[in-house]
XYZ file of C-alpha atoms in Angstrom:
153
model
C 0.000 0.000 0.000
C 1.428 3.314 -1.095
C 1.283 6.361 1.144
C 0.804 9.932 0.039
C 3.411 12.644 0.424
C 1.350 14.202 3.208
C 1.202 10.881 5.095
C 4.918 10.385 4.648
C 5.606 13.906 5.917
C 3.321 13.286 8.907
C 5.124 9.991 9.638
C 8.518 11.717 9.469
C 7.311 14.408 11.877
C 6.086 11.721 14.310
C 9.404 9.882 13.968
C 11.397 13.063 14.614
C 9.254 13.911 17.666
C 9.705 10.376 19.034
C 13.429 10.601 18.273
C 13.712 13.839 20.269
C 11.815 12.328 23.219
C 14.014 9.217 23.289
C 17.224 11.223 23.038
C 16.064 13.475 25.901
C 15.758 10.356 28.060
C 11.976 10.014 27.974
C 12.042 6.249 27.551
C 8.645 4.505 27.686
C 8.181 1.557 30.055
C 9.536 -1.612 28.503
C 11.541 0.281 25.900
C 15.112 1.336 25.343
C 16.795 4.018 23.279
C 16.829 2.046 20.024
C 15.166 1.754 16.616
C 12.573 -0.746 17.825
C 11.282 1.652 20.486
C 11.509 4.570 18.046
C 9.315 2.714 15.559
C 6.817 1.747 18.264
C 6.626 5.308 19.628
C 6.155 6.790 16.144
C 3.603 4.093 15.199
C 5.655 3.150 12.126
C 6.685 -0.320 10.944
C 10.255 -1.018 12.095
C 11.253 -2.464 8.720
C 10.734 0.988 7.156
C 14.024 2.060 8.803
C 16.275 -0.447 7.006
C 17.722 -0.886 3.551
C 16.250 1.310 0.851
C 12.996 1.813 2.737
C 11.541 5.314 3.114
C 12.806 6.133 6.622
C 16.329 4.665 6.535
C 17.788 8.189 6.524
C 15.999 8.826 9.840
C 17.533 5.669 11.329
C 20.985 6.920 10.310
C 20.221 10.328 11.817
C 18.954 8.733 15.052
C 22.038 6.517 15.376
C 24.337 9.459 14.636
C 22.683 11.662 17.261
C 22.641 8.830 19.798
C 26.348 8.176 19.189
C 27.146 11.902 19.571
C 25.280 12.028 22.893
C 27.115 8.933 24.127
C 30.471 10.382 23.036
C 29.652 13.482 25.099
C 29.414 11.225 28.156
C 25.647 11.242 28.475
C 23.444 8.192 28.328
C 19.817 8.960 27.463
C 18.509 5.572 28.639
C 18.415 5.556 32.469
C 18.773 1.776 32.572
C 21.864 1.909 30.393
C 23.274 4.649 32.624
C 22.598 2.491 35.692
C 24.259 -0.512 34.045
C 27.319 1.576 33.152
C 27.478 2.986 36.708
C 27.150 -0.470 38.262
C 29.829 -1.907 35.977
C 32.229 0.880 36.971
C 31.398 0.357 40.640
C 31.890 -3.399 40.256
C 35.319 -2.869 38.687
C 36.295 -0.471 41.465
C 35.160 -2.919 44.160
C 37.066 -5.783 42.538
C 40.218 -3.649 42.566
C 39.686 -2.813 46.237
C 39.143 -6.497 47.026
C 42.362 -7.476 45.235
C 44.251 -4.751 47.124
C 42.759 -5.931 50.441
C 43.709 -9.532 49.710
C 47.269 -8.456 48.901
C 47.489 -6.444 52.135
C 46.156 -9.384 54.151
C 48.746 -11.689 52.582
C 51.544 -9.231 53.373
C 50.384 -8.797 56.969
C 50.045 -12.556 57.458
C 53.596 -13.018 56.194
C 54.841 -10.239 58.510
C 53.052 -11.843 61.469
C 54.729 -15.189 60.751
C 58.135 -13.525 60.555
C 57.521 -11.615 63.802
C 56.490 -14.804 65.630
C 59.579 -16.607 64.333
C 61.804 -13.760 65.543
C 60.135 -13.725 68.960
C 60.603 -17.478 69.292
C 64.288 -17.190 68.350
C 64.805 -14.353 70.837
C 63.071 -16.363 73.550
C 65.351 -19.338 72.895
C 68.401 -17.071 73.054
C 67.241 -15.589 76.366
C 66.776 -19.081 77.827
C 70.270 -20.093 76.668
C 71.795 -16.921 78.135
C 70.034 -17.494 81.463
C 71.258 -21.097 81.591
C 74.797 -19.922 80.777
C 74.616 -17.200 83.430
C 73.355 -19.623 86.075
C 76.261 -21.987 85.387
C 78.982 -19.333 85.514
C 80.392 -18.573 88.979
C 81.711 -15.127 88.089
C 78.249 -13.705 87.650
C 76.728 -12.473 90.852
C 73.076 -11.853 91.431
C 71.892 -8.421 92.438
C 69.852 -8.173 95.606
C 66.089 -8.037 95.223
C 64.647 -4.543 95.394
C 63.345 -3.372 98.742
C 59.621 -3.212 99.066
C 59.385 -1.358 102.351
C 58.426 2.286 102.289
C 60.401 4.729 104.358
C 58.440 7.710 105.529
C 54.976 8.856 104.596
C 53.760 8.905 101.086
C 51.440 11.844 101.547
């Protein structure tokens, strides 16, 4: 079925209005910022946007404008923006987790080394005490006095 020039012009106006709404972020429920939703919002058959069909130039214009908006750092589809934000947050959290795991491994290694050093020092102290107890030249100091002389007030 052929359409008149007036009908075609009216369809193009509806498509352009729907295109502007989608690119502003006014996404209908259940839709995304794509050709399928554009066709549904403009009440035009989706196949009219492909090949040598009458509205293929509007598909190219829509994709070009969408790409320009995305290059500017904006995402018109709120769900796509949320997905991008969550992916970035997920990457950041994975990096933090890897850093935390590395820190834990380093601290565990340090703890093991510190315990080994303490054990070695303890053994050396025991050996020195045994050696000092066996030597006759070493004299023991008297125990400190615990009596208090005078008042403490």
